[in-house]
Short mmCIF file of C-alpha atoms and ligand atoms in Angstrom, two decimals:
data_model
loop_
_atom_site.label_atom_id
_atom_site.label_comp_id
_atom_site.label_asym_id
_atom_site.label_seq_id
_atom_site.Cartn_x
_atom_site.Cartn_y
_atom_site.Cartn_z
CA MET W 1 9.82 24.33 -7.86
CA VAL W 2 12.99 22.35 -8.61
CA TYR W 3 13.57 19.14 -6.60
CA ASP W 4 16.68 17.16 -5.81
CA VAL W 5 14.82 13.91 -6.45
CA ILE W 6 11.39 12.95 -7.77
CA VAL W 7 10.15 9.49 -6.75
CA ILE W 8 7.62 8.02 -9.18
CA GLY W 9 5.23 5.70 -7.32
CA VAL W 10 4.75 5.95 -3.53
CA GLY W 11 4.02 2.31 -2.72
CA SER W 12 6.18 -0.29 -0.97
CA MET W 13 9.59 0.85 -2.23
CA GLY W 14 8.69 4.46 -3.04
CA SER W 15 7.45 5.32 0.46
CA ALA W 16 10.62 3.95 2.11
CA THR W 17 12.71 5.80 -0.48
CA CYS W 18 10.96 9.15 0.12
CA TYR W 19 11.60 8.66 3.83
CA GLN W 20 15.29 7.90 3.31
CA LEU W 21 15.82 10.82 0.95
CA ALA W 22 14.00 13.33 3.16
CA SER W 23 15.89 12.08 6.24
CA ARG W 24 19.14 12.84 4.43
CA GLY W 25 18.01 16.42 3.77
CA ALA W 26 17.13 16.06 0.08
CA LYS W 27 14.30 18.10 -1.41
CA VAL W 28 11.95 15.30 -2.46
CA LEU W 29 8.71 15.02 -4.40
CA GLY W 30 6.88 11.67 -4.35
CA ILE W 31 4.13 11.26 -6.95
CA GLU W 32 1.48 8.58 -6.53
CA GLN W 33 -1.30 7.95 -9.03
CA PHE W 34 -3.71 6.52 -6.40
CA GLY W 35 -3.83 6.99 -2.62
CA ILE W 36 -1.21 6.06 -0.04
CA SER W 37 -1.77 2.32 0.08
CA HIS W 38 -4.39 1.05 -2.32
CA GLU W 39 -5.57 -2.16 -3.96
CA ASN W 40 -4.38 -1.60 -7.55
CA GLY W 41 -0.70 -2.45 -7.13
CA SER W 42 1.40 -5.10 -5.39
CA HIS W 43 0.99 -4.30 -1.70
CA THR W 44 -2.64 -5.33 -0.98
CA GLY W 45 -3.43 -7.80 1.78
CA GLN W 46 -2.33 -6.73 5.31
CA SER W 47 0.74 -9.00 5.73
CA ARG W 48 3.89 -10.17 3.98
CA ILE W 49 6.27 -12.93 5.10
CA ILE W 50 9.77 -11.89 6.19
CA ARG W 51 12.52 -14.50 6.47
CA LYS W 52 16.29 -14.77 6.14
CA ALA W 53 17.11 -18.35 5.07
CA TYR W 54 16.37 -17.24 1.54
CA PHE W 55 15.54 -20.05 -0.88
CA GLU W 56 15.40 -17.72 -3.90
CA HIS W 57 19.16 -17.04 -3.56
CA SER W 58 21.57 -16.72 -0.66
CA ASP W 59 22.92 -13.41 -2.05
CA TYR W 60 19.82 -11.76 -0.57
CA VAL W 61 20.77 -12.66 3.02
CA PRO W 62 23.05 -9.64 3.73
CA LEU W 63 20.29 -7.35 2.43
CA LEU W 64 17.81 -9.14 4.69
CA HIS W 65 19.99 -8.47 7.73
CA LYS W 66 19.85 -4.76 6.82
CA SER W 67 16.14 -4.94 6.19
CA TYR W 68 15.41 -6.42 9.61
CA GLU W 69 17.45 -3.53 11.06
CA GLY W 70 15.37 -1.10 9.00
CA TRP W 71 12.06 -2.48 10.29
CA ARG W 72 13.37 -2.32 13.87
CA ALA W 73 14.53 1.27 13.35
CA LEU W 74 11.07 2.23 12.08
CA GLU W 75 9.50 0.58 15.12
CA LYS W 76 11.83 2.45 17.44
CA ALA W 77 11.15 5.78 15.75
CA THR W 78 7.36 5.36 15.81
CA SER W 79 6.71 3.15 18.85
CA MET W 80 4.56 1.07 16.50
CA GLN W 81 4.91 -2.58 15.54
CA PHE W 82 5.57 -3.55 11.91
CA TYR W 83 7.32 -6.92 12.34
CA TRP W 84 5.70 -9.86 14.11
CA LYS W 85 8.12 -12.65 14.99
CA THR W 86 5.95 -15.73 14.55
CA GLY W 87 8.57 -18.05 13.13
CA LEU W 88 8.08 -19.75 9.79
CA ALA W 89 7.54 -23.47 9.17
CA TYR W 90 8.70 -24.69 5.74
CA PHE W 91 7.07 -28.01 4.81
CA GLY W 92 7.89 -30.20 1.85
CA PRO W 93 8.61 -33.74 0.71
CA GLU W 94 12.07 -35.25 1.02
CA HIS W 95 14.63 -33.68 -1.35
CA ASP W 96 12.34 -30.70 -1.82
CA GLU W 97 14.15 -27.94 -3.71
CA MET W 98 12.79 -25.15 -1.49
CA LEU W 99 13.86 -26.90 1.73
CA GLN W 100 17.30 -27.64 0.30
CA SER W 101 17.78 -23.97 -0.64
CA VAL W 102 16.61 -22.82 2.81
CA GLN W 103 19.24 -25.12 4.31
CA LYS W 104 21.91 -23.79 1.93
CA SER W 105 21.33 -20.13 2.87
CA ALA W 106 21.18 -21.03 6.56
CA ASP W 107 24.49 -22.94 6.31
CA LEU W 108 26.23 -20.20 4.34
CA TYR W 109 25.22 -17.44 6.74
CA ASN W 110 25.00 -19.40 9.96
CA LEU W 111 21.28 -18.65 10.36
CA LYS W 112 19.24 -20.29 13.06
CA ILE W 113 16.92 -22.99 11.74
CA GLU W 114 15.50 -26.11 13.40
CA HIS W 115 14.52 -29.44 11.86
CA LYS W 116 11.24 -30.78 13.23
CA GLU W 117 10.14 -34.40 13.02
CA TYR W 118 6.54 -35.29 12.10
CA ASP W 119 5.61 -36.11 15.72
CA GLN W 120 7.07 -32.84 16.91
CA TYR W 121 5.39 -30.56 14.40
CA THR W 122 1.99 -32.20 14.57
CA LYS W 123 2.06 -31.81 18.35
CA LEU W 124 3.26 -28.22 18.16
CA TRP W 125 0.85 -27.17 15.40
CA PRO W 126 -2.19 -29.42 15.22
CA GLN W 127 -3.69 -26.84 12.81
CA PHE W 128 -1.81 -28.52 9.93
CA SER W 129 -2.62 -31.87 8.44
CA VAL W 130 0.66 -32.62 6.67
CA PRO W 131 1.62 -35.91 4.96
CA LYS W 132 3.74 -38.16 7.21
CA ASP W 133 6.70 -38.15 4.84
CA TYR W 134 6.94 -34.34 4.78
CA GLN W 135 10.03 -32.69 6.25
CA CYS W 136 9.81 -29.47 8.26
CA ILE W 137 12.37 -26.72 8.77
CA PHE W 138 11.48 -24.00 11.27
CA GLU W 139 13.03 -20.53 11.09
CA PRO W 140 12.35 -18.87 14.46
CA GLU W 141 13.37 -15.30 13.46
CA ALA W 142 10.96 -15.20 10.54
CA GLY W 143 7.47 -13.73 10.70
CA PHE W 144 5.45 -11.12 8.91
CA VAL W 145 5.55 -7.38 8.20
CA THR W 146 2.59 -5.17 7.38
CA PRO W 147 2.48 -3.47 3.98
CA GLU W 148 -0.34 -0.92 4.28
CA ARG W 149 0.71 0.10 7.79
CA GLY W 150 4.38 0.33 6.69
CA ILE W 151 3.69 2.38 3.55
CA LYS W 152 1.43 4.86 5.36
CA THR W 153 3.95 5.32 8.17
CA TYR W 154 6.95 5.75 5.88
CA THR W 155 4.99 8.33 3.86
CA GLU W 156 3.88 10.24 6.98
CA PHE W 157 7.45 10.24 8.26
CA ALA W 158 8.79 11.41 4.90
CA LYS W 159 6.32 14.32 5.02
CA GLN W 160 7.37 15.19 8.55
CA LYS W 161 10.97 15.34 7.32
CA GLY W 162 9.98 17.75 4.56
CA ALA W 163 9.07 15.54 1.57
CA GLU W 164 6.22 16.68 -0.66
CA ILE W 165 3.85 13.84 -1.53
CA HIS W 166 1.26 14.25 -4.27
CA ILE W 167 -1.52 11.69 -4.48
CA ASN W 168 -4.07 11.02 -7.22
CA GLU W 169 -1.57 12.41 -9.73
CA GLN W 170 -0.31 10.26 -12.56
CA VAL W 171 3.09 10.56 -14.20
CA LEU W 172 2.56 10.46 -17.96
CA HIS W 173 6.09 10.93 -19.24
CA TRP W 174 9.58 12.06 -18.36
CA GLU W 175 12.62 13.40 -20.14
CA SER W 176 16.30 13.49 -19.33
CA HIS W 177 18.13 16.72 -20.29
CA SER W 178 21.85 17.50 -20.07
CA ASN W 179 21.80 18.36 -16.36
CA PHE W 180 18.23 17.89 -15.15
CA VAL W 181 15.16 15.71 -15.62
CA THR W 182 11.55 16.72 -16.22
CA VAL W 183 8.50 14.75 -15.15
CA THR W 184 5.08 15.49 -16.60
CA THR W 185 1.91 14.41 -14.86
CA ASN W 186 -1.78 14.83 -15.69
CA LEU W 187 -1.52 18.12 -13.71
CA ARG W 188 1.84 19.78 -14.49
CA THR W 189 5.55 19.45 -15.27
CA TYR W 190 8.25 19.27 -12.56
CA GLN W 191 12.02 19.51 -12.71
CA ALA W 192 14.59 17.61 -10.63
CA SER W 193 18.25 16.64 -10.59
CA ARG W 194 17.38 12.93 -10.35
CA ILE W 195 14.37 10.65 -10.66
CA ILE W 196 13.68 7.25 -9.14
CA PHE W 197 11.22 4.81 -10.65
CA THR W 198 9.45 2.77 -7.97
CA SER W 199 6.39 2.31 -10.12
CA GLY W 200 5.89 -1.42 -9.56
CA ALA W 201 3.57 -3.20 -11.98
CA PHE W 202 3.18 -0.01 -14.06
CA THR W 203 6.88 0.43 -14.85
CA ASP W 204 6.54 -0.80 -18.45
CA GLN W 205 4.18 2.09 -19.17
CA LEU W 206 6.90 4.62 -18.33
CA LEU W 207 10.15 2.95 -19.30
CA ALA W 208 11.13 1.04 -22.42
CA LEU W 209 13.43 -1.45 -20.69
CA LYS W 210 15.24 -4.01 -22.83
CA VAL W 211 14.32 -6.69 -20.35
CA LYS W 212 10.72 -7.94 -20.33
CA LEU W 213 8.66 -7.53 -17.16
CA LYS W 214 5.69 -9.85 -16.79
CA VAL W 215 2.75 -8.68 -14.64
CA THR W 216 0.50 -11.40 -13.25
CA ARG W 217 -2.62 -11.48 -11.07
CA GLN W 218 -2.28 -13.38 -7.81
CA TYR W 219 -5.02 -14.31 -5.34
CA LEU W 220 -5.20 -14.23 -1.55
CA GLY W 221 -7.94 -15.89 0.49
CA TRP W 222 -9.10 -15.43 4.08
CA VAL W 223 -10.78 -18.21 6.03
CA ASN W 224 -12.67 -18.05 9.32
CA PRO W 225 -10.94 -20.17 12.00
CA ASN W 226 -14.21 -20.41 13.99
CA ASN W 227 -12.87 -18.62 17.06
CA ASN W 228 -10.25 -21.33 17.41
CA LEU W 229 -7.47 -19.50 19.28
CA LYS W 230 -4.89 -21.96 17.96
CA TYR W 231 -4.93 -19.98 14.72
CA ASN W 232 -4.01 -16.66 16.40
CA VAL W 233 -0.61 -14.96 16.33
CA GLY W 234 1.38 -16.45 19.19
CA ASN W 235 -0.05 -19.94 18.69
CA MET W 236 0.77 -20.56 15.06
CA PRO W 237 3.73 -19.72 12.79
CA CYS W 238 3.67 -18.37 9.26
CA TRP W 239 4.18 -21.28 6.88
CA LEU W 240 5.27 -22.24 3.36
CA MET W 241 4.42 -25.62 1.89
CA THR W 242 5.07 -27.36 -1.39
CA ASP W 243 2.26 -29.54 -2.66
CA GLU W 244 3.91 -32.47 -4.43
CA GLY W 245 3.72 -32.33 -8.19
CA LYS W 246 2.58 -28.67 -8.20
CA GLU W 247 4.69 -25.72 -9.21
CA GLY W 248 5.57 -23.09 -6.56
CA ALA W 249 4.40 -23.21 -2.95
CA PHE W 250 1.37 -22.41 -0.81
CA TYR W 251 1.90 -20.05 2.12
CA GLY W 252 -0.03 -18.43 4.91
CA PHE W 253 -0.28 -16.55 8.15
CA PRO W 254 -1.89 -16.87 11.55
CA GLN W 255 -4.91 -14.68 12.28
CA MET W 256 -3.66 -11.08 12.53
CA PRO W 257 -4.04 -8.94 15.63
CA GLU W 258 -6.76 -6.31 15.07
CA VAL W 259 -4.24 -3.46 15.04
CA VAL W 260 -3.04 -4.65 11.60
CA GLY W 261 -6.47 -4.02 10.04
CA GLY W 262 -7.86 -5.71 6.95
CA PRO W 263 -10.03 -8.81 6.64
CA GLN W 264 -10.35 -11.08 9.66
CA GLY W 265 -9.40 -14.75 9.45
CA ILE W 266 -6.31 -16.68 8.47
CA LYS W 267 -4.86 -15.62 5.17
CA PHE W 268 -3.25 -17.90 2.64
CA GLY W 269 -2.15 -17.83 -0.98
CA TYR W 270 -0.33 -19.69 -3.71
CA HIS W 271 3.11 -18.44 -4.78
CA HIS W 272 3.28 -19.48 -8.42
CA PRO W 273 3.32 -17.70 -11.78
CA GLY W 274 -0.33 -16.60 -12.01
CA GLU W 275 -2.12 -15.52 -15.17
CA ILE W 276 -0.93 -12.45 -17.09
CA PHE W 277 -2.70 -9.42 -15.63
CA ASP W 278 -5.68 -8.15 -17.59
CA GLU W 279 -7.58 -4.99 -16.52
CA VAL W 280 -10.85 -6.88 -16.86
CA GLU W 281 -10.70 -9.72 -14.35
CA ASP W 282 -11.44 -13.08 -15.94
CA LYS W 283 -14.13 -14.64 -13.73
CA GLU W 284 -13.19 -18.13 -14.88
CA ILE W 285 -9.65 -17.63 -13.59
CA LEU W 286 -11.00 -16.31 -10.28
CA VAL W 287 -13.18 -19.41 -9.89
CA LYS W 288 -10.24 -21.67 -10.78
CA GLU W 289 -7.86 -19.98 -8.32
CA GLU W 290 -10.46 -20.01 -5.55
CA ALA W 291 -11.09 -23.72 -6.12
CA ARG W 292 -7.34 -24.39 -5.96
CA LEU W 293 -7.02 -22.56 -2.62
CA ASN W 294 -10.08 -24.39 -1.25
CA GLU W 295 -8.68 -27.75 -2.30
CA PHE W 296 -5.39 -27.01 -0.57
CA LEU W 297 -7.24 -25.93 2.56
CA ARG W 298 -9.29 -29.11 2.67
CA GLN W 299 -6.20 -31.25 2.26
CA TYR W 300 -3.74 -29.60 4.64
CA PHE W 301 -5.71 -27.87 7.41
CA THR W 302 -7.82 -29.03 10.32
CA LYS W 303 -10.80 -27.48 12.06
CA VAL W 304 -11.26 -24.30 10.05
CA ASN W 305 -14.26 -23.31 7.98
CA ARG W 306 -13.51 -25.07 4.71
CA LYS W 307 -14.58 -22.07 2.68
CA ILE W 308 -12.84 -18.85 1.66
CA GLU W 309 -14.76 -15.85 2.99
CA THR W 310 -12.77 -13.02 1.41
CA ILE W 311 -10.68 -13.16 -1.73
CA LYS W 312 -8.52 -10.34 -3.11
CA SER W 313 -6.11 -10.07 -5.98
CA CYS W 314 -2.75 -8.36 -6.21
CA LYS W 315 0.00 -8.01 -8.84
CA TYR W 316 3.38 -9.68 -9.18
CA THR W 317 5.92 -8.10 -11.56
CA TYR W 318 8.33 -10.78 -12.74
CA THR W 319 11.75 -10.32 -14.25
CA PRO W 320 12.95 -13.24 -16.43
CA ASP W 321 15.14 -14.63 -13.61
CA GLU W 322 12.72 -13.64 -10.79
CA HIS W 323 15.36 -11.47 -9.12
CA PHE W 324 14.84 -7.75 -8.52
CA ILE W 325 16.16 -4.88 -10.62
CA VAL W 326 17.85 -2.15 -8.54
CA ASP W 327 20.19 -0.01 -10.59
CA LEU W 328 21.01 3.24 -12.34
CA LEU W 329 19.56 3.36 -15.85
CA PRO W 330 22.47 3.20 -18.34
CA ASP W 331 23.37 6.26 -20.46
CA MET W 332 21.50 8.72 -18.24
CA SER W 333 24.48 10.34 -16.44
CA GLU W 334 23.39 8.75 -13.13
CA ARG W 335 20.19 10.80 -13.18
CA VAL W 336 17.73 7.93 -13.41
CA VAL W 337 17.40 5.17 -10.80
CA ILE W 338 15.14 2.17 -11.14
CA ALA W 339 13.77 -0.45 -8.74
CA CYS W 340 11.24 -2.88 -10.14
CA GLY W 341 10.55 -6.53 -10.94
CA PHE W 342 10.20 -7.62 -7.32
CA SER W 343 8.79 -10.91 -8.62
CA GLY W 344 6.41 -11.58 -5.72
CA HIS W 345 9.01 -11.49 -2.93
CA GLY W 346 10.01 -7.84 -2.49
CA PHE W 347 8.05 -6.25 0.33
CA LYS W 348 10.18 -7.48 3.23
CA PHE W 349 13.11 -5.58 1.64
CA SER W 350 11.41 -2.15 1.53
CA PRO W 351 13.62 -0.52 4.20
CA VAL W 352 16.91 -1.63 2.62
CA ILE W 353 15.75 -0.91 -0.94
CA GLY W 354 14.80 2.59 0.24
CA GLU W 355 18.35 3.03 1.53
CA ALA W 356 19.93 1.65 -1.63
CA LEU W 357 17.83 3.90 -3.88
CA ALA W 358 18.64 6.98 -1.82
CA ASP W 359 22.35 6.05 -2.10
CA LEU W 360 22.11 5.62 -5.87
CA ALA W 361 20.26 8.90 -6.37
CA LEU W 362 22.34 11.04 -4.02
CA GLU W 363 25.78 9.39 -4.30
CA GLY W 364 25.64 7.68 -7.69
CA GLY W 365 26.43 4.32 -6.02
CA SER W 366 25.82 2.27 -2.87
CA ASP W 367 27.96 0.27 -0.46
CA LEU W 368 25.03 -2.11 0.03
CA PRO W 369 25.51 -5.49 -1.71
CA ILE W 370 23.09 -4.84 -4.60
CA GLY W 371 25.46 -5.66 -7.47
CA PHE W 372 23.66 -8.94 -8.24
CA LEU W 373 20.44 -6.97 -8.86
CA GLY W 374 21.91 -4.83 -11.65
CA LEU W 375 20.54 -4.56 -15.19
CA GLY W 376 23.88 -5.78 -16.58
CA ARG W 377 23.04 -9.41 -15.78
CA PHE W 378 20.38 -9.53 -18.49
CA SER W 379 22.93 -9.15 -21.26
CA LEU W 380 23.93 -12.69 -20.24
CA LEU W 381 20.46 -14.04 -20.98
CA SER W 382 19.44 -15.43 -24.33
CA PRO W 383 17.62 -12.95 -26.61
CA MET W 384 14.35 -14.90 -26.11
CA LEU W 385 14.29 -13.91 -22.45
CA GLN W 386 15.17 -10.25 -22.93
C1 FAD O 1 -0.37 -11.81 -3.31
C2 FAD O 1 1.01 -11.29 -3.00
C3 FAD O 1 1.73 -11.86 -1.96
C4 FAD O 1 3.03 -11.40 -1.68
N1 FAD O 1 3.70 -11.93 -0.62
C5 FAD O 1 4.91 -11.43 -0.27
C6 FAD O 1 5.55 -11.89 0.90
O1 FAD O 1 5.04 -12.74 1.63
N2 FAD O 1 6.75 -11.33 1.23
C7 FAD O 1 7.33 -10.34 0.47
O2 FAD O 1 8.41 -9.88 0.84
N3 FAD O 1 6.73 -9.90 -0.64
C8 FAD O 1 5.54 -10.41 -1.03
N4 FAD O 1 4.91 -9.94 -2.14
C9 FAD O 1 5.60 -9.02 -3.03
C10 FAD O 1 5.57 -7.57 -2.60
O3 FAD O 1 4.32 -7.21 -2.09
C11 FAD O 1 5.97 -6.72 -3.79
O4 FAD O 1 7.24 -7.19 -4.25
C12 FAD O 1 6.11 -5.25 -3.43
O5 FAD O 1 4.91 -4.78 -2.87
C13 FAD O 1 6.45 -4.47 -4.69
O6 FAD O 1 6.61 -3.12 -4.34
P1 FAD O 1 6.60 -1.97 -5.43
O7 FAD O 1 6.96 -0.71 -4.71
O8 FAD O 1 7.40 -2.38 -6.61
O9 FAD O 1 5.07 -1.90 -5.94
P2 FAD O 1 3.83 -1.13 -5.29
O10 FAD O 1 3.81 -1.29 -3.82
O11 FAD O 1 2.63 -1.55 -6.05
O12 FAD O 1 4.15 0.39 -5.59
C14 FAD O 1 4.20 0.94 -6.89
C15 FAD O 1 3.47 2.27 -6.84
O13 FAD O 1 3.75 3.04 -8.00
C16 FAD O 1 2.57 3.75 -8.34
N5 FAD O 1 2.67 4.17 -9.75
C17 FAD O 1 2.90 3.38 -10.80
N6 FAD O 1 2.89 4.09 -11.96
C18 FAD O 1 2.68 5.36 -11.59
C19 FAD O 1 2.54 6.58 -12.34
N7 FAD O 1 2.63 6.60 -13.69
N8 FAD O 1 2.32 7.73 -11.67
C20 FAD O 1 2.22 7.73 -10.31
N9 FAD O 1 2.31 6.60 -9.57
C21 FAD O 1 2.54 5.45 -10.19
C22 FAD O 1 1.49 2.68 -8.11
O14 FAD O 1 0.20 3.23 -8.05
C23 FAD O 1 1.95 2.06 -6.81
O15 FAD O 1 1.41 2.71 -5.67
C24 FAD O 1 3.61 -10.37 -2.46
C25 FAD O 1 2.88 -9.80 -3.50
C26 FAD O 1 1.60 -10.23 -3.76
C27 FAD O 1 0.82 -9.61 -4.89
#
């Protein structure tokens, strides 16, 4: 069988891409080495924050508008919920870099944000125990989306539109020929006009990119809120908080409605460059990360069990500048498309990345504003970073 497009990796970006391609009438094969949603990649953990006042860079905001539209379109098509509008409270000390960048994106794109004084936010959300000198910006349109539920639904929909999805099949290598591409798995060899790499943390095993991708292990913890309804969706926002003197930010979610599935409790994590991923989990690192989450919990939360009940790990794939790579691979006659290096903040973009990748594979280009995510930018970096 010859395909129009083969998608390598049916996870966050791959599932949305298979759906987009199949919806446009392309003959698609998606190949996934594990099952549809699993715990070996980057999408574990029931929820991901979605927000528009983007502190990583304001260039993402137009893509976020499209992504919100994509999630709504999926909800309309399925009569299921994928996006929960809880709002997001950003907390940090005065002159905090994250808060300043949130403000900058909001100003540039006229996004709705609200500044909350200490008295206001402690009254609104007594769940937090935040230092008096912390500032708070609230983004009402933010919330969370659901990775496992999203990936499964996109994949099901892609199948309904005619996509073939193979699971438990691993791509071992690929080759570009003058007017087609071959992909060899542990089971057989396939031929297609184009291929798309959405292989997440495993991309380095398939592609010798000039730019270095760094895969790290990140931890997520769930805590029992002791039946305190204040911690449920509807009573508490998602949140992001810098802890003075520490790199990165802590973040978390209210207790999920049961329909989302996964561990019960409130989930929280630490967005920072974790340790380089090693197949054999280092127990000392696990203990250290758990202690760090527990310490944060003790310091900044009230009236929850001060002990993590479930802990899971998940992978980040960093690019040197922590911005995504979404591009055609150079010198491949527009046959090879790549989307990787989502650097711990990609999931919310799945619908729009799916669209962009389908554009690149089927049209050789996209009208979506993805230029700043191209591979070309790395030639501007010093050789040490490449
Ligand atoms: C702890 C944690 C918290 C996060 N929080 C947020 C957040 O709040 N908001 C947000 O937007 N993002 C967040 N992210 C980031 C987001 O989850 C990732 O950016 C996103 O899931 C990456 O998607 P992906 O498609 O690249 O990877 P994946 O979803 O892992 O998909 C890649 C797929 O490719 C498959 N594959 C790889 N190699 C092969 C092969 N050779 N053959 C066949 N299949 C293959 C893999 O098995 C996998 O299923 C978080 C990530 C983590 C780990």
